[in-house]
Amino acid sequence: MSDYNFAYLDEQTKRMIRRAILKGLAIPGYQVPFASREMPMPYGWGTGGVQVSAAVLTPEDRFKVIDQGADDTTNAVSIRSFFERTAGVATTTRTHEATVIQTRHRIPEAPLAEGQILVYQVPIPEPLRFLEPRESETRKMHSLEEYGLMHVKLYEDISRHGHIATSYAYPVKVEARYVMDPSPIPKFDNPKLSDCPAIQLFGAGREQRIYALPPFTRVVSLDFEDHPFEPSKADHSCGLCDAADSYLDEVIVDDAGGRMFVCSDTDYCEARQAAGHRGKDAA
Amino acid sequence: MTPLLSVQSITKRYGAHIGCAEVSFDLYPGEVMGIVGESGSGKSTLLNCMAGHLAPDAGTVIFDTRTDGPRDTVTMSEPERRMLGRTDWAFVHQHARDGLRMGVSAGGNVGERLMAVGARHYGDIRDKAVDWLDRVEIAADRVDDRPTTFSGGMQQRLQIARNLVTGPRLVFMDEPTGGLDVSVQARLLDLLRGLVRDMGLSAIIVTHDLAVVRLLADRLMVMKDGHVVESGLTDQVLDDPQHAYTQLLVSSVLQV
């Protein structure tokens, strides 16, 4: 254990963040402003997620961090070791063993359970931001439930590409009230947001916003009647574990056009391989 | 007959300055009212107060809503007022850039109001957008182009299409022909006149161009220093101006 207070932040700060989290849980999808602290990492690396994780962690928790689904990339490794050192909590890579999972850009493939908390790192919490740059105006639009503009974005997609080309950070409507940016998860993951038994917390450090989905919240992806929402993934199965139902990364393996598709969720892939599943590219 | 819009003693002050003071008039369905005056005479302030963009210091603006009959728009709740702004009202800005989303295609611009009132069928929205572009003389193949690629006159026509697509009953126009050259102005006026007549719109047009009101407006108000100094039928006011300022205004028009 180090000389840091448990989980790096001081108790007053954690209290302040917990208050914002509770308010967010009380108003699902509403962006709660909070006094984001400077963290020992650059903005864009998950300062919001780290602060939320620090506020919800207890010494008994088992912590997991994923970055684009993987447990072993720089961002995931750094944040995991950060909390190992400052909080001394146990860590794991197994989804079902973890009690708090901090994630960047993915929702784990394995179904989440009651008692788990999923913490998202959010770069830009405002789904209307690129259409309406004025914060005063977007706040008013949220409070008056004026969401026609969100469909203008989808309209533009269809008029330009023939289909809704937004493939990540796909806007959703929470409990038929707030339109929310689900952070840059692929739209493949959008259906998992809805009716999820785990608590989902979203933290945006630079933008100083926290929002949340309590367990079993109804979350609907926006669409048009004649262009319904479709979760999409690469039309392959995993080269290592042969899973056909998981979200895949495309990996270039040589300079002669060779490529393979592998699960982006490394824990899911390894668990399947351990259970004896073999894909066509498995060594 | 109930007036569509009944304005009573609208006053707006900017500190010690008067924006507009004690303006009252009735606008009946299908009528076009022109407001003229020099720069700084309070025309735009008055228009913004009526359209709900500014809160007047005193007075009432009673609009005959479709569902609830006459309502005071100054005291109604903001969601209701903004809803009116998307459905029964339209606002044409002097600069098309203020009224358009420049980063969104022409079709998206026209469709925005439809989507804002709940349209969720892409095919229908697009058909309507193409239909409206046609009505304002923009070729259907420009529907996916951004307004940044349009000329000033086209942008202004696109702004009009975007505003009229939800079938409003009252249009506020702030210098709709400002900044356009005369031949483009003439075509735009022709178009506006046709649309106003066909759709039976009521309109309030703020301008400093007397030719515009001569062509479009049934009635005219002349403003100076925030006060209405003269009002009446357009031809009457322009041909037989009574107030000294109106006489000056009419005589200042250059004859070619």
Coordinates of C-alpha atoms in Angstrom, one line a residue:
Chain A
M1 CA 0.0 0.0 0.0
S2 CA 1.2 3.5 -0.8
D3 CA 0.9 6.8 0.9
Y4 CA -2.0 7.8 -1.3
N5 CA -5.5 7.9 0.1
F6 CA -7.5 4.9 -0.9
A7 CA -8.1 5.0 -4.7
Y8 CA -5.9 8.2 -5.1
L9 CA -8.7 10.8 -4.6
D10 CA -9.4 12.4 -1.3
E11 CA -12.6 11.5 0.6
Q12 CA -14.3 14.9 -0.1
T13 CA -13.7 14.6 -3.8
K14 CA -15.1 11.0 -3.9
R15 CA -18.1 12.2 -2.0
M16 CA -18.7 14.9 -4.5
I17 CA -18.4 12.4 -7.4
R18 CA -20.7 9.9 -5.6
R19 CA -23.3 12.7 -5.3
A20 CA -23.1 13.3 -9.0
I21 CA -23.4 9.5 -9.6
L22 CA -26.4 9.2 -7.4
K23 CA -28.1 12.1 -9.2
G24 CA -27.2 10.6 -12.6
L25 CA -28.8 7.3 -11.4
A26 CA -31.9 9.1 -10.3
I27 CA -32.3 10.8 -13.7
P28 CA -31.1 8.1 -16.2
G29 CA -29.3 9.7 -19.2
Y30 CA -29.1 13.2 -17.8
Q31 CA -25.6 14.7 -17.8
V32 CA -24.7 15.8 -14.3
P33 CA -22.0 18.4 -14.1
F34 CA -19.2 17.6 -11.6
A35 CA -16.0 19.2 -10.5
S36 CA -13.6 17.0 -12.4
R37 CA -10.2 16.8 -10.9
E38 CA -6.8 16.8 -12.6
M39 CA -5.6 13.2 -12.7
P40 CA -2.1 11.9 -13.2
M41 CA -2.8 11.1 -16.9
P42 CA -3.7 13.1 -20.0
Y43 CA -7.2 14.1 -20.9
G44 CA -8.5 11.5 -23.4
W45 CA -6.9 8.6 -21.6
G46 CA -9.9 8.0 -19.3
T47 CA -9.7 10.7 -16.6
G48 CA -13.5 10.7 -16.3
G49 CA -13.7 6.9 -16.0
V50 CA -10.9 6.8 -13.5
Q51 CA -12.5 9.3 -11.2
V52 CA -15.8 7.4 -11.3
S53 CA -14.0 4.1 -10.6
A54 CA -12.1 5.7 -7.7
A55 CA -15.4 6.9 -6.3
V56 CA -17.2 3.6 -6.5
L57 CA -14.3 1.2 -5.5
T58 CA -14.2 -0.4 -2.1
P59 CA -11.3 -2.4 -0.7
E60 CA -13.3 -5.7 -1.3
D61 CA -13.8 -5.0 -5.0
R62 CA -12.2 -6.9 -7.8
F63 CA -11.3 -4.6 -10.6
K64 CA -11.1 -5.2 -14.4
V65 CA -10.1 -2.7 -17.1
I66 CA -10.6 -3.1 -20.8
D67 CA -9.6 -0.9 -23.7
Q68 CA -11.4 -1.7 -27.0
G69 CA -12.3 -5.0 -25.3
A70 CA -8.7 -6.0 -24.6
D71 CA -7.2 -6.4 -21.1
D72 CA -3.6 -6.1 -22.3
T73 CA -3.3 -2.8 -24.1
T74 CA -1.4 0.2 -22.7
N75 CA -4.4 2.1 -21.4
A76 CA -5.9 -1.0 -19.7
V77 CA -2.6 -2.1 -18.2
S78 CA -1.8 1.4 -16.9
I79 CA -5.2 2.1 -15.3
R80 CA -5.2 -1.4 -13.7
S81 CA -1.8 -0.9 -12.2
F82 CA -2.8 2.6 -11.1
F83 CA -5.6 1.2 -8.9
E84 CA -3.4 -1.8 -7.8
R85 CA -1.0 0.8 -6.4
T86 CA -3.3 3.5 -5.1
A87 CA -6.2 1.3 -3.8
G88 CA -4.6 -2.1 -3.4
V89 CA -7.7 -3.8 -4.8
A90 CA -7.6 -7.2 -6.4
T91 CA -7.7 -7.2 -10.2
T92 CA -8.8 -9.7 -12.7
T93 CA -9.3 -10.1 -16.4
R94 CA -12.3 -12.3 -16.1
T95 CA -15.5 -10.5 -16.7
H96 CA -17.7 -12.6 -14.5
E97 CA -15.3 -12.3 -11.5
A98 CA -15.0 -8.6 -11.6
T99 CA -17.2 -6.3 -9.5
V100 CA -16.1 -3.1 -11.1
I101 CA -15.2 -3.0 -14.8
Q102 CA -13.8 0.2 -16.4
T103 CA -14.1 0.1 -20.1
R104 CA -13.1 2.2 -23.1
H105 CA -15.2 1.7 -26.3
R106 CA -16.7 -1.8 -25.6
I107 CA -19.2 -3.7 -23.5
P108 CA -17.9 -7.2 -22.5
E109 CA -19.3 -10.1 -24.5
A110 CA -20.1 -12.1 -21.4
P111 CA -23.4 -11.1 -19.9
L112 CA -23.1 -8.8 -16.9
A113 CA -24.8 -9.6 -13.7
E114 CA -26.4 -7.8 -10.8
G115 CA -23.9 -6.4 -8.4
Q116 CA -21.4 -5.4 -11.2
I117 CA -20.6 -1.9 -12.1
L118 CA -19.5 -1.0 -15.6
V119 CA -17.7 2.4 -15.9
Y120 CA -17.3 4.0 -19.3
Q121 CA -14.7 6.5 -20.4
V122 CA -16.4 9.2 -22.4
P123 CA -14.7 11.7 -24.6
I124 CA -17.6 13.9 -25.6
P125 CA -20.8 13.3 -23.5
E126 CA -23.1 15.6 -25.5
P127 CA -24.7 13.7 -28.4
L128 CA -25.8 16.9 -30.0
R129 CA -22.4 18.6 -29.9
F130 CA -21.4 18.4 -33.5
L131 CA -24.7 19.6 -34.7
E132 CA -25.2 22.4 -32.1
P133 CA -22.0 23.9 -30.8
R134 CA -23.7 26.1 -28.1
E135 CA -23.8 24.4 -24.7
S136 CA -26.6 26.8 -23.6
E137 CA -28.7 25.6 -26.5
T138 CA -28.0 21.9 -26.1
R139 CA -29.0 22.1 -22.5
K140 CA -32.2 23.8 -23.4
M141 CA -32.8 21.1 -26.1
H142 CA -32.4 18.4 -23.5
S143 CA -34.6 20.1 -20.9
L144 CA -37.3 20.7 -23.5
E145 CA -36.9 17.3 -25.1
E146 CA -36.3 18.8 -28.5
Y147 CA -34.4 16.0 -30.3
G148 CA -35.4 16.5 -33.9
L149 CA -31.8 17.5 -34.6
M150 CA -30.5 14.1 -33.7
H151 CA -32.5 12.6 -36.5
V152 CA -31.0 15.3 -38.9
K153 CA -27.7 13.6 -38.3
L154 CA -29.1 10.2 -39.2
Y155 CA -30.9 11.7 -42.2
E156 CA -27.6 13.1 -43.4
D157 CA -26.0 9.6 -43.1
I158 CA -28.7 8.0 -45.2
S159 CA -28.7 10.8 -47.8
R160 CA -24.9 10.5 -48.2
H161 CA -24.3 6.7 -47.8
G162 CA -27.7 5.1 -48.4
H163 CA -27.8 3.7 -44.9
I164 CA -27.2 4.9 -41.4
A165 CA -23.4 4.9 -41.5
T166 CA -22.9 5.9 -37.8
S167 CA -21.2 2.8 -36.5
Y168 CA -20.0 3.9 -33.1
A169 CA -21.3 6.4 -30.4
Y170 CA -24.7 5.7 -31.9
P171 CA -27.3 7.9 -30.1
V172 CA -29.8 6.3 -27.8
K173 CA -32.9 7.4 -26.0
V174 CA -33.1 6.4 -22.3
E175 CA -36.5 5.6 -20.8
A176 CA -38.2 7.6 -23.6
R177 CA -36.7 10.8 -22.2
Y178 CA -33.0 11.8 -22.5
V179 CA -31.0 11.3 -25.7
M180 CA -27.6 10.0 -24.6
D181 CA -24.2 9.3 -26.2
P182 CA -23.3 5.8 -25.2
S183 CA -19.6 6.7 -25.5
P184 CA -17.8 5.4 -28.6
I185 CA -18.9 1.8 -28.3
P186 CA -19.7 0.1 -31.6
K187 CA -23.3 0.1 -32.4
F188 CA -23.1 -3.7 -32.1
D189 CA -23.0 -3.2 -28.3
N190 CA -26.0 -0.8 -28.2
P191 CA -28.6 -3.6 -27.5
K192 CA -26.5 -4.6 -24.5
L193 CA -27.1 -1.2 -22.9
S194 CA -30.8 -1.9 -22.5
D195 CA -32.2 -3.9 -19.7
C196 CA -28.7 -4.6 -18.3
P197 CA -28.6 -6.0 -14.8
A198 CA -25.4 -4.1 -14.0
I199 CA -25.1 -0.5 -13.1
Q200 CA -23.6 1.5 -16.0
L201 CA -21.8 4.8 -15.1
F202 CA -20.3 7.2 -17.7
G203 CA -17.6 9.6 -16.8
A204 CA -16.2 12.5 -19.0
G205 CA -13.3 14.1 -17.3
R206 CA -12.4 16.9 -19.6
E207 CA -16.1 17.8 -20.2
Q208 CA -16.8 17.4 -16.5
R209 CA -20.0 15.4 -16.9
I210 CA -21.2 12.1 -15.3
Y211 CA -24.3 10.2 -16.4
A212 CA -25.6 6.8 -15.6
L213 CA -28.0 4.0 -16.4
P214 CA -29.5 2.2 -13.4
P215 CA -30.0 -1.6 -13.8
F216 CA -32.7 -2.7 -16.1
T217 CA -33.1 0.7 -17.9
R218 CA -34.8 0.7 -21.2
V219 CA -32.5 2.1 -23.9
V220 CA -33.6 2.5 -27.5
S221 CA -31.3 3.3 -30.4
L222 CA -32.7 6.1 -32.6
D223 CA -33.6 5.2 -36.2
F224 CA -36.1 5.9 -39.0
E225 CA -39.2 3.7 -39.6
D226 CA -37.9 2.8 -43.1
H227 CA -34.3 2.5 -41.9
P228 CA -34.4 0.6 -38.7
F229 CA -31.4 0.3 -36.3
E230 CA -29.2 -2.6 -37.1
P231 CA -26.3 -3.7 -34.9
S232 CA -23.4 -4.5 -37.2
K233 CA -20.2 -6.5 -37.0
A234 CA -17.7 -8.0 -39.5
D235 CA -19.3 -10.9 -41.3
H236 CA -16.8 -13.5 -40.1
S237 CA -16.2 -15.7 -37.1
C238 CA -13.2 -15.3 -34.8
G239 CA -10.0 -16.7 -36.2
L240 CA -8.9 -17.9 -32.8
C241 CA -12.0 -19.1 -31.0
D242 CA -14.5 -19.4 -33.9
A243 CA -17.1 -17.3 -32.1
A244 CA -19.7 -16.1 -34.6
D245 CA -21.5 -13.8 -32.1
S246 CA -18.8 -11.6 -30.8
Y247 CA -17.5 -8.2 -32.1
L248 CA -14.4 -8.7 -34.2
D249 CA -11.2 -6.7 -34.8
E250 CA -9.6 -6.9 -38.2
V251 CA -5.9 -7.6 -38.0
I252 CA -3.5 -7.2 -40.9
V253 CA -1.0 -10.0 -40.7
D254 CA 1.3 -9.4 -43.7
D255 CA 1.8 -7.0 -46.6
A256 CA 0.2 -9.3 -49.1
G257 CA -3.4 -8.7 -48.2
G258 CA -3.5 -11.3 -45.4
R259 CA -5.8 -10.5 -42.5
M260 CA -7.6 -12.2 -39.8
F261 CA -10.6 -11.4 -37.6
V262 CA -10.3 -11.9 -33.9
C263 CA -12.6 -11.2 -30.9
S264 CA -12.0 -7.7 -29.6
D265 CA -13.0 -9.0 -26.1
T266 CA -9.8 -10.9 -25.2
D267 CA -11.2 -12.4 -22.1
Y268 CA -14.2 -13.9 -24.0
C269 CA -11.8 -15.2 -26.7
E270 CA -9.4 -16.8 -24.2
A271 CA -12.2 -18.4 -22.2
R272 CA -13.6 -20.0 -25.4
Q273 CA -10.2 -21.2 -26.4
A274 CA -9.7 -22.7 -23.0
A275 CA -13.0 -24.5 -23.4
G276 CA -11.7 -26.1 -26.6
H277 CA -13.0 -23.9 -29.3
R278 CA -10.6 -23.5 -32.2
G279 CA -10.8 -21.0 -35.1
K280 CA -9.3 -21.5 -38.5
D281 CA -6.3 -19.2 -37.7
A282 CA -5.5 -20.8 -34.3
A283 CA -1.9 -22.0 -34.1
Chain B
M1 CA -63.3 37.6 -37.2
T2 CA -60.5 36.9 -34.7
P3 CA -57.2 38.4 -35.5
L4 CA -54.4 35.9 -36.0
L5 CA -52.0 38.0 -34.1
S6 CA -53.0 40.8 -31.8
V7 CA -50.2 43.0 -30.5
Q8 CA -50.9 45.3 -27.6
S9 CA -48.6 48.0 -26.2
I10 CA -45.4 46.1 -26.8
T11 CA -42.5 47.9 -25.2
K12 CA -38.9 46.9 -25.1
R13 CA -36.2 49.0 -23.5
Y14 CA -32.4 48.5 -23.6
G15 CA -31.5 50.3 -20.3
A16 CA -32.4 53.9 -20.9
H17 CA -32.7 53.4 -24.6
I18 CA -36.1 52.6 -26.1
G19 CA -36.1 49.6 -28.5
C20 CA -39.7 50.0 -29.3
A21 CA -42.6 51.6 -27.3
E22 CA -46.3 51.1 -27.1
V23 CA -46.8 49.3 -30.4
S24 CA -50.2 47.9 -31.0
F25 CA -51.8 46.3 -34.0
D26 CA -54.0 43.4 -35.2
L27 CA -53.1 41.1 -38.0
Y28 CA -55.8 39.1 -39.7
P29 CA -55.5 35.7 -41.4
G30 CA -54.1 36.1 -44.9
E31 CA -52.9 39.6 -44.3
V32 CA -49.3 40.8 -44.9
M33 CA -48.1 43.6 -42.7
G34 CA -45.0 45.6 -43.6
I35 CA -42.9 47.4 -41.0
V36 CA -40.6 50.1 -42.4
G37 CA -38.3 52.6 -40.9
E38 CA -34.6 53.5 -40.8
S39 CA -31.9 51.6 -39.1
G40 CA -32.2 51.7 -35.4
S41 CA -35.9 52.6 -35.5
G42 CA -36.9 49.4 -33.5
K43 CA -38.2 47.3 -36.4
S44 CA -36.2 44.3 -35.6
T45 CA -36.7 44.6 -31.9
L46 CA -40.4 44.6 -32.4
L47 CA -40.2 41.6 -34.7
N48 CA -38.0 39.6 -32.2
C49 CA -40.4 40.5 -29.4
M50 CA -43.4 39.2 -31.4
A51 CA -41.5 36.0 -32.5
G52 CA -40.5 35.2 -28.9
H53 CA -36.8 35.7 -29.5
L54 CA -36.8 38.7 -27.1
A55 CA -38.9 39.1 -24.0
P56 CA -40.7 42.5 -24.1
D57 CA -40.8 44.6 -21.0
A58 CA -44.5 45.2 -21.3
G59 CA -47.4 44.4 -23.5
T60 CA -49.0 41.2 -24.9
V61 CA -48.8 39.3 -28.1
I62 CA -51.9 37.3 -28.5
F63 CA -51.8 34.5 -31.1
D64 CA -54.8 32.5 -32.3
T65 CA -53.4 29.0 -31.7
R66 CA -54.9 26.1 -33.6
T67 CA -55.9 24.1 -30.5
D68 CA -56.5 26.5 -27.7
G69 CA -57.7 29.7 -29.5
P70 CA -56.1 33.1 -28.6
R71 CA -53.2 32.8 -26.2
D72 CA -50.7 35.3 -24.9
T73 CA -47.3 34.1 -26.3
V74 CA -45.3 36.4 -23.9
T75 CA -46.6 34.6 -20.8
M76 CA -47.0 31.1 -22.2
S77 CA -44.4 28.5 -21.2
E78 CA -41.1 28.3 -23.1
P79 CA -41.8 24.8 -24.5
E80 CA -45.1 25.9 -25.9
R81 CA -43.6 29.0 -27.4
R82 CA -40.8 27.0 -29.0
M83 CA -43.3 24.5 -30.3
L84 CA -45.2 27.4 -32.0
G85 CA -41.8 28.5 -33.4
R86 CA -41.5 25.1 -35.1
T87 CA -45.1 24.6 -36.3
D88 CA -47.3 27.6 -36.7
W89 CA -44.6 30.3 -37.0
A90 CA -41.7 30.7 -39.3
F91 CA -38.9 33.1 -39.1
V92 CA -36.9 34.2 -42.2
H93 CA -33.6 35.8 -41.3
Q94 CA -31.9 38.5 -43.3
H95 CA -28.8 36.4 -43.5
A96 CA -29.6 32.9 -44.7
R97 CA -26.6 31.7 -42.6
D98 CA -28.5 32.6 -39.4
G99 CA -31.4 30.5 -40.4
L100 CA -29.8 27.5 -42.0
R101 CA -27.5 24.8 -40.8
M102 CA -24.5 25.3 -43.1
G103 CA -23.0 21.9 -42.3
V104 CA -26.1 20.0 -43.2
S105 CA -27.4 19.2 -46.7
A106 CA -30.3 21.1 -48.3
G107 CA -32.6 18.2 -47.8
G108 CA -31.6 17.9 -44.1
N109 CA -32.2 21.6 -43.6
V110 CA -35.7 21.3 -45.0
G111 CA -36.4 18.1 -43.1
E112 CA -35.2 19.4 -39.7
R113 CA -38.5 21.0 -38.9
L114 CA -40.4 17.9 -40.0
M115 CA -38.2 15.7 -37.7
A116 CA -38.6 18.3 -34.9
V117 CA -42.3 17.7 -34.9
G118 CA -42.0 13.9 -35.0
A119 CA -41.6 12.8 -38.6
R120 CA -39.6 9.5 -38.5
H121 CA -40.0 8.1 -42.0
Y122 CA -36.9 8.9 -44.1
G123 CA -38.6 8.4 -47.5
D124 CA -41.5 10.7 -46.6
I125 CA -39.2 13.4 -45.2
R126 CA -37.0 13.3 -48.3
D127 CA -40.0 13.4 -50.7
K128 CA -41.3 16.4 -48.9
A129 CA -37.9 18.1 -49.0
V130 CA -37.6 17.5 -52.7
D131 CA -41.1 18.9 -53.3
W132 CA -40.3 22.0 -51.3
L133 CA -37.0 22.6 -53.1
D134 CA -38.9 22.4 -56.3
R135 CA -41.4 25.0 -55.1
V136 CA -38.7 27.4 -54.3
E137 CA -37.0 26.7 -57.7
I138 CA -34.1 24.7 -56.5
A139 CA -33.3 21.7 -58.7
A140 CA -34.0 18.4 -57.1
D141 CA -30.4 17.1 -57.8
R142 CA -29.1 19.7 -55.3
V143 CA -31.0 18.1 -52.4
D144 CA -27.8 16.5 -51.0
D145 CA -25.6 19.6 -51.5
R146 CA -24.7 21.7 -48.6
P147 CA -25.9 25.3 -48.5
T148 CA -22.3 26.5 -48.6
T149 CA -22.3 25.5 -52.2
F150 CA -25.4 27.6 -53.0
S151 CA -25.5 31.3 -54.2
G152 CA -26.9 33.9 -51.8
G153 CA -30.3 33.9 -53.6
M154 CA -30.5 30.1 -53.4
Q155 CA -29.6 30.1 -49.8
Q156 CA -32.4 32.6 -49.1
R157 CA -34.9 30.4 -51.0
L158 CA -33.7 27.3 -49.2
Q159 CA -34.3 29.2 -45.9
I160 CA -37.8 29.9 -47.0
A161 CA -38.5 26.3 -48.0
R162 CA -37.1 25.1 -44.6
N163 CA -39.5 27.5 -42.8
L164 CA -42.6 26.8 -44.8
V165 CA -42.4 23.0 -44.9
T166 CA -44.4 22.5 -41.7
G167 CA -47.2 24.7 -43.1
P168 CA -47.0 27.6 -40.7
R169 CA -49.7 30.2 -40.6
L170 CA -47.6 33.2 -39.7
V171 CA -44.2 34.1 -41.2
F172 CA -41.9 36.7 -39.7
M173 CA -39.4 38.1 -42.2
D174 CA -36.5 40.3 -41.3
E175 CA -35.2 42.0 -44.4
P176 CA -35.7 38.9 -46.6
T177 CA -34.2 40.6 -49.6
G178 CA -31.3 42.3 -47.9
G179 CA -27.9 41.7 -49.5
L180 CA -29.3 40.3 -52.7
D181 CA -28.9 42.0 -56.1
V182 CA -31.9 43.5 -57.7
S183 CA -32.8 40.8 -60.2
V184 CA -32.5 38.0 -57.6
Q185 CA -34.6 40.2 -55.3
A186 CA -37.2 40.5 -57.9
R187 CA -37.4 36.7 -58.3
L188 CA -37.5 36.1 -54.6
L189 CA -40.3 38.7 -54.2
D190 CA -42.2 37.0 -56.9
L191 CA -41.8 33.7 -55.2
L192 CA -42.8 35.0 -51.8
R193 CA -45.8 36.7 -53.2
G194 CA -46.9 33.4 -54.9
L195 CA -46.3 31.4 -51.7
V196 CA -48.1 33.9 -49.5
R197 CA -51.1 33.9 -51.8
D198 CA -51.2 30.1 -52.5
M199 CA -50.8 29.1 -48.8
G200 CA -53.0 31.9 -47.4
L201 CA -50.1 32.9 -45.1
S202 CA -50.1 35.9 -42.9
A203 CA -46.8 37.6 -42.8
I204 CA -45.0 40.4 -41.0
I205 CA -42.2 41.8 -43.1
V206 CA -39.6 44.1 -41.7
T207 CA -37.6 46.0 -44.3
H208 CA -36.2 49.4 -45.2
D209 CA -36.9 48.8 -48.8
L210 CA -40.2 50.5 -49.8
A211 CA -40.4 48.5 -53.0
V212 CA -40.6 45.3 -51.1
V213 CA -43.6 46.4 -49.0
R214 CA -45.2 48.0 -52.1
L215 CA -45.2 44.6 -53.7
L216 CA -46.0 42.3 -50.8
A217 CA -47.7 44.2 -48.0
D218 CA -51.4 44.9 -47.6
R219 CA -50.8 47.2 -44.7
L220 CA -47.9 49.3 -43.5
M221 CA -46.5 50.6 -40.3
V222 CA -43.8 53.3 -40.3
M223 CA -41.5 53.4 -37.3
K224 CA -39.2 56.0 -36.0
D225 CA -37.2 56.0 -32.8
G226 CA -39.2 53.0 -31.5
H227 CA -42.6 54.5 -32.1
V228 CA -45.1 53.9 -34.8
V229 CA -45.5 57.2 -36.5
E230 CA -47.9 56.2 -39.2
S231 CA -49.9 53.2 -40.3
G232 CA -52.5 52.3 -42.9
L233 CA -53.0 50.6 -46.2
T234 CA -49.7 50.3 -48.1
D235 CA -50.7 52.3 -51.2
Q236 CA -52.4 55.0 -49.0
V237 CA -49.3 55.5 -46.9
L238 CA -46.8 55.4 -49.7
D239 CA -48.9 57.6 -52.1
D240 CA -50.2 60.1 -49.5
P241 CA -47.8 60.1 -46.6
Q242 CA -49.0 62.3 -43.7
H243 CA -46.2 62.2 -41.2
A244 CA -43.1 64.3 -41.9
Y245 CA -40.8 61.3 -41.5
T246 CA -42.9 59.1 -43.9
Q247 CA -42.7 61.9 -46.4
L248 CA -39.0 62.1 -46.1
L249 CA -38.8 58.3 -46.4
V250 CA -40.9 58.1 -49.5
S251 CA -39.1 61.0 -51.1
S252 CA -35.7 59.5 -50.4
V253 CA -36.2 56.6 -52.7
L254 CA -34.0 57.0 -55.8
Q255 CA -35.9 57.1 -59.1
V256 CA -34.1 55.5 -61.9

